[in-house]
Coordinates of C-alpha atoms and ligand atoms in Angstrom, one line a residue:
M736 CA 0.0 0.1 0.0
A737 CA 1.9 3.0 -1.3
S738 CA 1.5 5.9 1.1
L739 CA 0.6 8.8 -1.1
T740 CA -1.2 6.9 -3.8
L741 CA -3.9 5.3 -1.6
Y742 CA -6.4 7.1 -4.0
P743 CA -5.9 7.9 -7.6
Q744 CA -4.8 11.6 -7.4
D745 CA -5.2 12.8 -11.0
E746 CA -7.5 15.7 -10.6
R747 CA -7.1 17.5 -13.7
L748 CA -10.2 19.0 -15.0
A749 CA -10.9 19.5 -18.8
G750 CA -11.8 23.0 -20.0
R751 CA -15.6 22.9 -19.5
E752 CA -15.4 21.0 -16.3
R753 CA -12.9 23.4 -14.9
T754 CA -15.2 26.3 -15.8
V755 CA -18.2 24.7 -14.2
F756 CA -16.3 23.9 -11.0
N757 CA -14.8 27.3 -10.7
L758 CA -18.3 28.8 -11.3
Y759 CA -19.5 27.0 -8.3
L760 CA -16.5 28.3 -6.2
V761 CA -16.9 31.8 -7.3
T762 CA -20.4 31.8 -6.8
A763 CA -20.0 30.3 -3.3
L764 CA -17.4 33.0 -2.4
V765 CA -19.5 35.8 -3.4
L766 CA -22.6 34.5 -1.7
V767 CA -20.7 33.8 1.5
V768 CA -19.3 37.3 1.8
V769 CA -22.6 38.9 0.9
L770 CA -24.7 36.9 3.2
M771 CA -22.2 37.4 6.1
L772 CA -22.6 41.2 5.6
V773 CA -26.3 40.6 5.8
G774 CA -25.7 38.6 9.0
L775 CA -23.4 41.3 10.5
T776 CA -26.2 43.9 9.8
M777 CA -28.6 41.8 11.8
R778 CA -26.2 41.3 14.7
L779 CA -25.3 45.1 14.7
S780 CA -28.9 45.9 14.8
Q781 CA -29.5 43.6 17.8
A782 CA -26.5 45.2 19.4
T783 CA -28.3 48.6 18.8
W784 CA -25.4 49.8 16.8
V785 CA -27.3 49.9 13.7
A786 CA -31.0 50.8 13.0
L787 CA -32.7 48.2 11.0
P788 CA -36.6 48.4 10.6
K789 CA -38.1 45.2 12.2
N790 CA -39.7 44.0 9.0
T791 CA -36.3 44.2 7.2
F792 CA -34.5 42.3 10.0
F793 CA -36.9 39.3 9.3
Q794 CA -36.4 39.6 5.6
F795 CA -32.6 39.7 6.1
L796 CA -33.0 36.6 8.6
S797 CA -34.8 34.8 5.8
L798 CA -32.4 35.7 3.2
H799 CA -29.4 34.9 5.4
G800 CA -30.8 31.5 6.7
A801 CA -32.0 30.3 3.2
G802 CA -29.0 31.6 1.4
M803 CA -26.2 30.3 3.7
V804 CA -27.9 26.8 4.0
G805 CA -28.3 26.8 0.2
T806 CA -24.8 27.9 -0.5
A807 CA -23.2 25.5 2.1
V808 CA -25.0 22.6 0.3
M809 CA -24.1 23.9 -3.0
V810 CA -20.5 24.2 -2.6
T811 CA -20.0 21.0 -0.6
T812 CA -21.8 19.3 -3.5
A813 CA -19.1 20.8 -5.8
G814 CA -16.5 19.2 -3.5
M815 CA -18.2 15.8 -3.7
W816 CA -18.4 15.9 -7.4
F817 CA -14.7 17.0 -7.5
F818 CA -13.6 13.9 -5.7
L819 CA -16.3 11.4 -6.7
R820 CA -15.9 11.8 -10.2
K821 CA -12.4 10.1 -10.1
Y822 CA -14.1 6.8 -9.1
V823 CA -17.5 6.7 -10.8
R824 CA -18.8 8.2 -14.1
L825 CA -20.6 11.5 -13.4
H826 CA -22.2 13.5 -16.2
T827 CA -21.1 17.2 -16.5
W828 CA -24.7 18.0 -17.6
A829 CA -26.1 16.9 -14.3
F830 CA -23.6 19.0 -12.5
V831 CA -24.4 22.0 -14.7
T832 CA -28.1 21.5 -14.3
N833 CA -27.7 21.5 -10.7
Y834 CA -25.9 25.0 -10.8
V835 CA -28.4 26.3 -13.2
L836 CA -31.5 25.2 -11.2
F837 CA -29.6 26.6 -8.0
M838 CA -29.2 30.0 -9.6
L839 CA -32.7 30.1 -10.8
G840 CA -33.8 29.3 -7.3
V841 CA -31.7 32.1 -5.9
V842 CA -33.4 34.5 -8.2
C843 CA -36.9 33.4 -7.1
I844 CA -35.9 33.6 -3.4
L845 CA -34.5 37.1 -4.0
V846 CA -37.7 38.1 -5.7
G847 CA -39.8 36.7 -2.8
I848 CA -37.7 38.4 -0.3
Y849 CA -37.6 41.7 -2.1
Q850 CA -41.4 41.5 -2.2
G851 CA -41.4 41.2 1.5
Y852 CA -41.4 37.5 2.3
A853 CA -40.0 37.3 6.0
A854 CA -41.1 33.8 7.3
L855 CA -37.6 32.4 7.5
W856 CA -35.9 29.5 6.0
T857 CA -37.7 26.8 8.0
Y858 CA -41.2 28.7 8.0
L859 CA -44.0 27.2 9.9
Y860 CA -47.3 26.6 8.1
P861 CA -49.6 28.5 8.0
L862 CA -47.1 31.3 8.3
P863 CA -45.8 31.7 4.8
V864 CA -49.3 32.0 3.2
S865 CA -50.6 34.3 6.0
G866 CA -48.3 37.2 6.0
M867 CA -51.2 39.3 7.5
G868 CA -50.5 42.2 5.2
I869 CA -46.7 42.4 5.8
W870 CA -45.9 40.1 2.9
S871 CA -48.2 38.7 0.1
P872 CA -48.9 35.1 -0.6
A873 CA -47.2 35.7 -3.9
S874 CA -43.9 36.6 -2.2
A875 CA -44.4 33.4 -0.4
A876 CA -44.9 31.5 -3.6
W877 CA -41.7 33.0 -5.1
F878 CA -39.7 31.8 -2.1
M879 CA -41.1 28.3 -2.1
I880 CA -40.8 27.9 -5.8
G881 CA -37.1 29.0 -5.4
Y882 CA -36.6 26.2 -2.9
L883 CA -38.4 23.7 -5.3
L884 CA -36.0 24.5 -8.1
I885 CA -32.8 24.2 -5.8
G886 CA -34.2 20.8 -4.6
V887 CA -34.8 19.4 -8.0
G888 CA -31.4 20.4 -9.1
Q889 CA -29.8 18.8 -6.0
L890 CA -31.9 15.6 -6.8
I891 CA -30.8 15.5 -10.4
F892 CA -27.1 15.6 -9.1
Y893 CA -27.7 12.8 -6.6
F894 CA -29.6 10.7 -9.1
D895 CA -26.7 10.9 -11.6
A896 CA -24.2 10.1 -8.8
A897 CA -26.3 7.1 -7.8
A898 CA -26.5 5.9 -11.2
G899 CA -22.6 6.2 -11.5
V900 CA -22.1 4.4 -8.1
I901 CA -24.4 1.6 -9.1
A902 CA -22.9 1.2 -12.4
K903 CA -19.4 0.7 -10.8
H904 CA -20.3 -1.1 -7.6
G905 CA -23.6 -3.0 -8.4
N906 CA -25.6 -1.3 -5.7
L907 CA -25.6 1.4 -3.1
G908 CA -25.0 -1.0 -0.2
R909 CA -21.9 -2.5 -1.8
A910 CA -20.7 1.1 -2.4
M911 CA -21.0 1.7 1.2
G912 CA -19.1 -1.4 2.1
W913 CA -22.0 -3.2 3.9
P914 CA -20.8 -6.6 2.8
W915 CA -17.7 -6.1 4.9
L916 CA -19.5 -5.0 8.0
F917 CA -19.6 -8.5 9.5
G918 CA -16.5 -10.0 8.1
G919 CA -14.4 -10.6 5.0
T920 CA -11.2 -8.3 4.4
V921 CA -11.9 -4.7 3.9
D922 CA -10.5 -3.5 0.6
P923 CA -8.3 -0.5 2.0
E924 CA -8.3 1.1 -1.5
H925 CA -12.2 1.4 -1.5
P926 CA -12.5 5.1 -1.5
K927 CA -14.0 6.8 1.5
T928 CA -15.4 9.5 -0.8
V929 CA -17.7 6.7 -2.3
V930 CA -18.9 5.6 1.1
A931 CA -19.8 9.2 2.2
G932 CA -21.1 10.3 -1.1
T933 CA -23.5 7.2 -1.4
S934 CA -24.6 7.8 2.3
M935 CA -25.6 11.3 1.4
I936 CA -27.1 10.3 -2.0
I937 CA -29.6 8.1 0.1
A938 CA -30.2 10.2 3.0
N939 CA -30.3 13.8 1.5
S940 CA -32.6 12.6 -1.4
L941 CA -35.0 11.3 1.2
G942 CA -34.8 14.6 3.0
I943 CA -35.3 16.8 -0.1
L944 CA -38.3 14.6 -1.2
A945 CA -39.9 15.3 2.4
G946 CA -39.3 19.1 1.8
A947 CA -40.6 18.9 -1.7
V948 CA -44.0 17.3 -0.4
S949 CA -44.2 20.0 2.1
L950 CA -43.7 22.7 -0.4
V951 CA -46.1 21.4 -2.8
M952 CA -48.7 21.0 0.1
S953 CA -48.2 24.6 1.0
L954 CA -48.4 25.8 -2.5
V955 CA -51.6 23.9 -3.1
N956 CA -53.0 25.6 0.2
L957 CA -51.9 28.8 -1.0
L958 CA -53.7 28.6 -4.3
Y959 CA -56.8 26.9 -2.6
P960 CA -57.1 28.2 0.8
D961 CA -60.0 25.7 1.6
I962 CA -57.6 22.9 1.3
K963 CA -56.1 22.8 4.8
I964 CA -53.0 20.9 5.7
D965 CA -51.9 19.5 9.2
P966 CA -49.5 22.0 10.8
L967 CA -47.7 19.4 12.8
F968 CA -47.3 17.0 10.1
T969 CA -46.0 19.8 7.7
K970 CA -43.7 21.0 10.5
S971 CA -42.3 17.4 10.8
L972 CA -41.6 17.3 7.0
I973 CA -40.0 20.7 7.0
Y974 CA -37.6 19.8 9.9
W975 CA -36.9 16.4 8.3
F976 CA -35.8 18.3 5.4
G977 CA -34.0 21.1 7.2
H978 CA -32.1 19.0 9.6
M979 CA -31.1 16.5 6.9
Y980 CA -30.1 19.3 4.4
I981 CA -27.9 21.3 6.6
N982 CA -26.2 18.1 7.9
A983 CA -25.6 17.1 4.4
S984 CA -23.3 20.0 4.0
I985 CA -21.1 18.5 6.8
Y986 CA -21.1 15.0 5.6
M987 CA -20.3 16.1 2.0
G988 CA -17.8 18.5 3.1
V989 CA -15.9 15.9 5.2
I990 CA -15.0 14.1 2.0
V991 CA -12.4 16.8 1.6
I992 CA -10.8 15.7 4.7
Y993 CA -10.9 12.1 3.7
E994 CA -9.2 12.8 0.3
L995 CA -6.7 15.6 1.4
L996 CA -5.5 15.1 4.9
S997 CA -3.3 12.1 4.2
R998 CA -1.7 13.9 1.1
Y999 CA -0.5 16.8 3.4
S1000 CA 0.4 14.5 6.3
G1001 CA 2.2 12.1 3.9
K1002 CA 0.7 9.3 6.0
P1003 CA -1.8 6.7 4.5
Y1004 CA -5.5 7.0 5.9
P1005 CA -6.8 3.7 4.8
L1006 CA -10.5 2.5 5.0
S1007 CA -11.4 0.4 8.0
R1008 CA -14.4 -1.7 9.2
V1009 CA -15.1 0.8 11.9
F1010 CA -15.3 3.5 9.5
L1011 CA -17.8 1.7 7.4
W1012 CA -19.9 1.1 10.6
G1013 CA -19.8 4.6 11.5
W1014 CA -21.2 5.7 8.0
A1015 CA -23.7 2.9 8.1
A1016 CA -25.1 3.9 11.5
T1017 CA -25.2 7.6 10.7
T1018 CA -27.0 7.1 7.3
I1019 CA -29.9 5.7 9.1
L1020 CA -29.6 7.7 12.2
V1021 CA -29.5 11.1 10.6
L1022 CA -32.9 10.4 9.1
I1023 CA -34.8 9.8 12.2
V1024 CA -33.4 12.5 14.6
F1025 CA -35.4 15.4 13.3
P1026 CA -38.0 15.1 16.1
H1027 CA -35.6 16.9 18.2
H1028 CA -36.8 20.0 16.6
L1029 CA -40.4 19.3 18.0
L1030 CA -39.5 18.5 21.6
M1031 CA -41.8 21.3 22.7
D1032 CA -44.7 20.3 20.6
F1033 CA -47.0 18.6 23.1
A1034 CA -49.2 17.2 20.5
M1035 CA -46.4 15.1 19.1
P1036 CA -46.6 11.4 20.2
H1037 CA -44.2 10.9 23.0
W1038 CA -42.5 8.0 21.6
I1039 CA -41.4 9.9 18.6
L1040 CA -39.8 12.4 20.7
V1041 CA -38.1 9.8 22.6
V1042 CA -36.7 8.3 19.3
G1043 CA -35.6 11.9 18.5
Q1044 CA -33.7 12.3 21.6
V1045 CA -32.0 8.9 21.5
A1046 CA -31.2 9.2 17.9
S1047 CA -29.8 12.7 18.5
W1048 CA -27.4 11.2 21.1
S1049 CA -26.2 8.6 18.5
S1050 CA -26.7 10.1 15.2
G1051 CA -23.7 12.3 14.8
F1052 CA -21.3 10.3 16.8
P1053 CA -20.4 7.4 14.6
V1054 CA -19.1 9.4 11.8
L1055 CA -17.8 12.1 14.0
L1056 CA -15.9 9.6 16.1
V1057 CA -14.5 7.6 13.2
T1058 CA -13.4 10.7 11.4
A1059 CA -11.9 12.5 14.4
W1060 CA -10.1 9.4 15.5
G1061 CA -9.0 8.7 12.0
A1062 CA -7.9 12.2 11.2
L1063 CA -6.0 12.8 14.5
T1064 CA -4.1 9.4 14.3
N1065 CA -3.3 10.5 10.7
V1066 CA -1.8 13.7 12.0
Y1067 CA -0.1 12.3 14.9
R1068 CA 3.6 11.7 14.3
S1069 CA 3.4 12.6 10.6
N1070 CA 5.5 15.0 8.8
M1071 CA 2.5 17.4 8.3
R1072 CA 3.4 20.5 6.3
W1073 CA 1.2 23.2 8.0
S1074 CA 0.1 25.0 4.8
M1075 CA -3.4 26.4 4.7
P1076 CA -5.4 23.2 3.7
P1077 CA -4.4 21.2 6.8
R1078 CA -4.9 24.0 9.0
W1079 CA -8.3 24.4 7.8
M1080 CA -9.1 20.8 8.1
L1081 CA -8.0 20.7 11.7
L1082 CA -10.2 23.8 12.5
A1083 CA -13.0 22.0 10.6
L1084 CA -12.6 19.0 13.0
F1085 CA -12.8 21.3 16.0
G1086 CA -15.8 23.3 14.9
W1087 CA -17.7 20.1 14.0
I1088 CA -17.0 18.5 17.2
T1089 CA -17.7 21.4 19.5
G1090 CA -20.7 22.6 17.5
G1091 CA -22.0 19.0 17.3
F1092 CA -21.7 18.5 21.2
A1093 CA -23.5 21.6 21.7
A1094 CA -26.3 20.4 19.6
V1095 CA -26.6 17.0 21.4
L1096 CA -27.0 18.8 24.6
D1097 CA -29.8 20.8 23.2
S1098 CA -31.6 17.8 21.8
T1099 CA -32.0 16.3 25.3
I1100 CA -35.4 17.0 26.4
R1101 CA -34.6 18.2 29.8
V1102 CA -32.1 20.7 28.5
N1103 CA -34.3 21.6 25.6
L1104 CA -37.1 22.7 28.1
V1105 CA -34.7 25.6 29.0
M1106 CA -32.6 26.2 25.9
H1107 CA -35.3 25.8 23.2
N1108 CA -35.4 28.7 20.9
T1109 CA -32.6 30.5 22.7
Q1110 CA -29.5 31.8 20.9
W1111 CA -27.9 28.6 22.1
V1112 CA -29.4 27.2 18.8
P1113 CA -27.7 29.7 16.3
G1114 CA -24.7 29.3 18.7
H1115 CA -24.2 25.6 18.1
F1116 CA -24.9 25.8 14.3
H1117 CA -22.7 28.7 13.7
T1118 CA -19.9 26.8 15.4
Y1119 CA -20.2 23.7 13.1
L1120 CA -21.1 25.8 10.0
L1121 CA -18.5 28.7 10.4
L1122 CA -15.8 26.9 12.0
G1123 CA -16.7 23.5 10.5
V1124 CA -18.2 23.4 7.1
L1125 CA -16.8 26.7 5.8
A1126 CA -13.3 25.6 7.0
M1127 CA -13.7 22.3 5.0
V1128 CA -14.7 24.4 1.9
L1129 CA -11.7 26.7 2.4
A1130 CA -9.5 23.7 2.7
L1131 CA -10.8 22.5 -0.7
M1132 CA -10.4 26.0 -2.2
Y1133 CA -6.8 26.7 -0.9
H1134 CA -5.9 23.2 -2.2
W1135 CA -7.4 23.8 -5.5
I1136 CA -5.4 27.0 -6.0
G1137 CA -2.3 25.4 -4.7
A1138 CA -2.6 22.8 -7.3
R1139 CA -1.9 25.3 -10.0
R1140 CA 1.5 25.4 -11.8
N1141 CA 3.8 28.1 -10.4
A1142 CA 1.2 28.7 -7.7
P1143 CA 2.6 30.8 -4.8
P1144 CA 2.7 28.8 -1.5
A1145 CA -0.7 28.9 0.0
N1146 CA 0.9 29.6 3.2
S1147 CA 1.8 33.3 3.1
L1148 CA 2.1 35.6 6.0
L1149 CA -1.2 37.2 5.3
D1150 CA -2.8 33.8 4.8
R1151 CA -1.7 33.0 8.5
I1152 CA -2.9 36.5 9.9
G1153 CA -6.2 35.9 8.1
F1154 CA -6.6 32.4 9.5
F1155 CA -5.9 33.7 12.9
V1156 CA -8.2 36.7 12.7
Y1157 CA -11.0 34.3 11.4
L1158 CA -10.3 31.7 14.3
I1159 CA -10.4 34.5 17.0
G1160 CA -13.3 36.5 15.4
G1161 CA -15.3 33.2 14.9
L1162 CA -14.7 32.2 18.5
I1163 CA -15.8 35.5 19.9
F1164 CA -18.9 35.5 17.6
V1165 CA -20.1 32.2 18.5
Y1166 CA -19.4 32.8 22.3
G1167 CA -21.9 35.8 21.9
F1168 CA -24.6 33.3 20.8
L1169 CA -23.7 30.5 23.2
D1170 CA -23.6 33.0 26.2
G1171 CA -26.7 34.5 24.8
G1172 CA -28.3 31.1 25.2
R1173 CA -27.1 30.7 28.8
R1174 CA -28.7 33.9 29.6
G1175 CA -32.0 32.9 27.9
V1176 CA -31.7 35.4 25.0
A1177 CA -34.5 34.4 22.5
R1178 CA -33.4 33.5 19.1
R1179 CA -35.0 35.1 15.9
M1180 CA -35.7 38.4 17.6
A1181 CA -35.1 41.8 15.9
E1182 CA -35.0 43.5 19.2
H1183 CA -33.3 42.5 22.4
W1184 CA -33.9 43.4 26.1
P1185 CA -31.1 45.9 27.3
E1186 CA -29.7 43.2 29.5
W1187 CA -29.0 40.9 26.5
V1188 CA -27.4 43.6 24.3
V1189 CA -23.9 43.0 25.7
T1190 CA -23.7 39.7 24.3
D1191 CA -24.9 41.1 21.0
Q1192 CA -22.1 43.7 21.1
I1193 CA -19.5 41.2 21.9
A1194 CA -20.7 39.1 19.1
S1195 CA -20.6 41.9 16.6
V1196 CA -17.0 42.6 17.3
G1197 CA -16.1 39.0 16.5
A1198 CA -18.4 39.0 13.4
V1199 CA -16.6 42.0 12.0
L1200 CA -13.3 40.2 12.3
V1201 CA -14.8 37.1 10.5
V1202 CA -16.2 39.4 7.6
L1203 CA -12.8 41.0 7.2
A1204 CA -11.0 37.8 7.1
M1205 CA -13.4 36.0 4.8
T1206 CA -13.2 38.9 2.4
Y1207 CA -9.5 38.7 2.3
F1208 CA -9.8 34.8 1.7
A1209 CA -12.4 35.4 -1.1
L1210 CA -10.1 37.9 -2.9
R1211 CA -7.1 35.7 -2.2
I1212 CA -8.7 32.7 -3.6
L1213 CA -10.2 34.5 -6.7
A1214 CA -6.6 35.8 -7.4
G1215 CA -5.2 32.3 -7.1
M1216 CA -7.8 30.9 -9.3
F1217 CA -7.5 33.4 -12.3
G1218 CA -4.0 34.9 -11.9
G1219 CA -1.0 33.2 -13.5
S1220 CA -0.9 30.0 -15.5
P1221 CA -3.5 27.3 -16.0
P1222 CA -3.8 24.5 -13.5
E1223 CA -1.7 21.4 -13.6
S1224 CA -2.5 18.0 -12.2
S1225 CA -2.8 18.2 -8.5
R1226 CA -0.7 15.1 -8.2
V1227 CA 0.8 15.3 -4.7
P1228 CA 0.2 19.0 -4.3
N1229 CA 2.5 21.2 -2.3
L1230 CA 4.3 18.2 -1.0
A1231 CA 7.1 18.8 -3.6
D1232 CA 7.3 22.4 -2.8
P1233 CA 9.4 23.0 0.3
A1234 CA 7.8 26.3 1.0
G1235 CA 4.4 25.1 0.9
Ligands
HEM1340 C1 -19.9 36.8 9.8 C2 -20.6 35.7 9.7 C3 -22.0 35.5 10.2 C4 -22.8 36.4 10.9 C5 -22.5 37.8 11.4 C6 -24.1 35.8 11.1 C7 -25.3 36.4 11.7 C8 -26.5 35.8 12.0 C9 -27.5 36.3 12.9 C10 -27.4 37.6 13.6 C11 -28.5 35.3 12.9 C12 -29.7 35.5 13.7 C13 -29.6 34.9 15.1 C14 -30.9 35.0 16.0 O1 -31.8 34.1 15.8 O2 -31.0 36.0 16.7 C15 -28.1 34.2 12.1 C16 -28.8 33.1 11.8 C17 -28.4 32.2 11.0 N1 -27.2 32.0 10.3 FE1 -25.7 33.3 10.4 N2 -24.1 34.6 10.5 C18 -22.8 34.3 10.0 C19 -22.4 33.2 9.3 C20 -23.3 32.2 8.9 C21 -22.7 31.1 8.2 C22 -21.3 30.7 7.5 C23 -23.9 30.3 8.0 C24 -24.0 29.0 7.3 C25 -23.2 28.4 6.5 C26 -25.0 30.9 8.7 C27 -26.2 30.3 8.8 C28 -27.4 30.9 9.6 C29 -28.6 30.2 9.7 C30 -29.1 28.9 9.1 C31 -29.4 31.1 10.6 C32 -30.8 30.8 11.1 C33 -31.7 31.6 10.5 C34 -33.1 31.4 11.2 O3 -33.1 31.6 12.4 O4 -34.1 31.3 10.5 N3 -24.6 32.1 9.3 N4 -26.8 34.5 11.6
CU1341 CU1 -31.7 18.9 13.8

């Protein structure tokens, strides 16, 4: 088992594929920076440093939530495509279709929000339709149609990927290594990317289908108000979709770590039976944990809430544990070259673990009685999104620009300062939310009590640092992508370069 060729590493992209991949990355960079500015504006307004009309706050919150979640999934999908295409046949048209539908969806969502829609990214029926004069049913329709377009695009990508995986491995179970769960010799060369990718093909497709059902039901209700739908059932579908969809950004993003970490550490990171068990368990559990969003809905059958609580304790752990263990043993005693990609990957592990742990706490019924709908919630998910998922994405982007011929080492002084500012700013920012949760600050509120404002102000300072650093990274990566000579194969990137 050769150390650095555990996986085929020819990642050259032909002209058209490179254009599409770059388009995904550039779009994501622009969206993240703009949506961060939207988030910062909200935080500054809670901190009473900026005056934002109350309605506008909720339009911003809808835009920021839907936009960030959509962007996180869109860009981690690009990462999954980038690596999965080395092992199974993926059609570029499916990847392009996903992008086009995503952008059409973004336009619809923007129209809806511009027209006043402010019922948030996981709206509660009958809210989207009854805007009580603040927004029109038409604006809600635009928003929901935007969601549908994005979901359809994502499904097309997954179905194409499923076809590729089945053509290569026979069926999805074999692709996930299930025949090796109870015995036999695990093929160490079986790509972890295929295991994780297949898991998300299954789980996220089901989640998106649940979301599509709820959207269609809501649209029918919007057109024919006499046809009522069950609010609790709709809420269940929406949170099934919402939990699954945002989690998919982590589980697709982690492919970056599986593919890249061992290349920078120079140490093999082979597949193991434990790894397969972790993914098998998480694939099932991630689908049944969503009732933790309904713990305070007294009409929900008790046993479903118990399932939600128990599944929450166990859902993230298998993959989190095998990944953290695998990654840390991979780094331990390696000759790691601490350029930007491995730095981002280690930060991602930290963000994912701490954010995930804060999530498990809140999904315990006793704790949820106190923490429900406090800022503990945005606290935990900003930890695993900002410091977790986005860090995985930045690892991929820095790797991508580092793979170019004559690329300057992705490890300049400015890069390191930027990383430090992002880390410190990010920690201060999420501390503001988490401490807000401890003090009982309600989430999703345009206006805060005076006693709460201090946490908003602390967080705002952190957020400014994050936005500054992210703006630098975006410019830096764009310059890296489009300046200089065309990319070369990323065979053993950076390792050959003593500086980087
Ligand atoms: C500088 C960076 C960021 C800032 C300043 C920021 C700010 C905010 C604020 C103020 C809220 C409302 C919290 C409340 O309920 O009171 C929020 C919610 C949210 N943010 Fe961020 N955020 C940032 C980055 C991100 C990132 C990177 C993501 C995802 C990848 C994200 C996803 C979300 C989501 C999903 C919500 C929930 C929306 C809702 O409650 O409906 N944010 N953010
Ligand atoms: Cu959840």
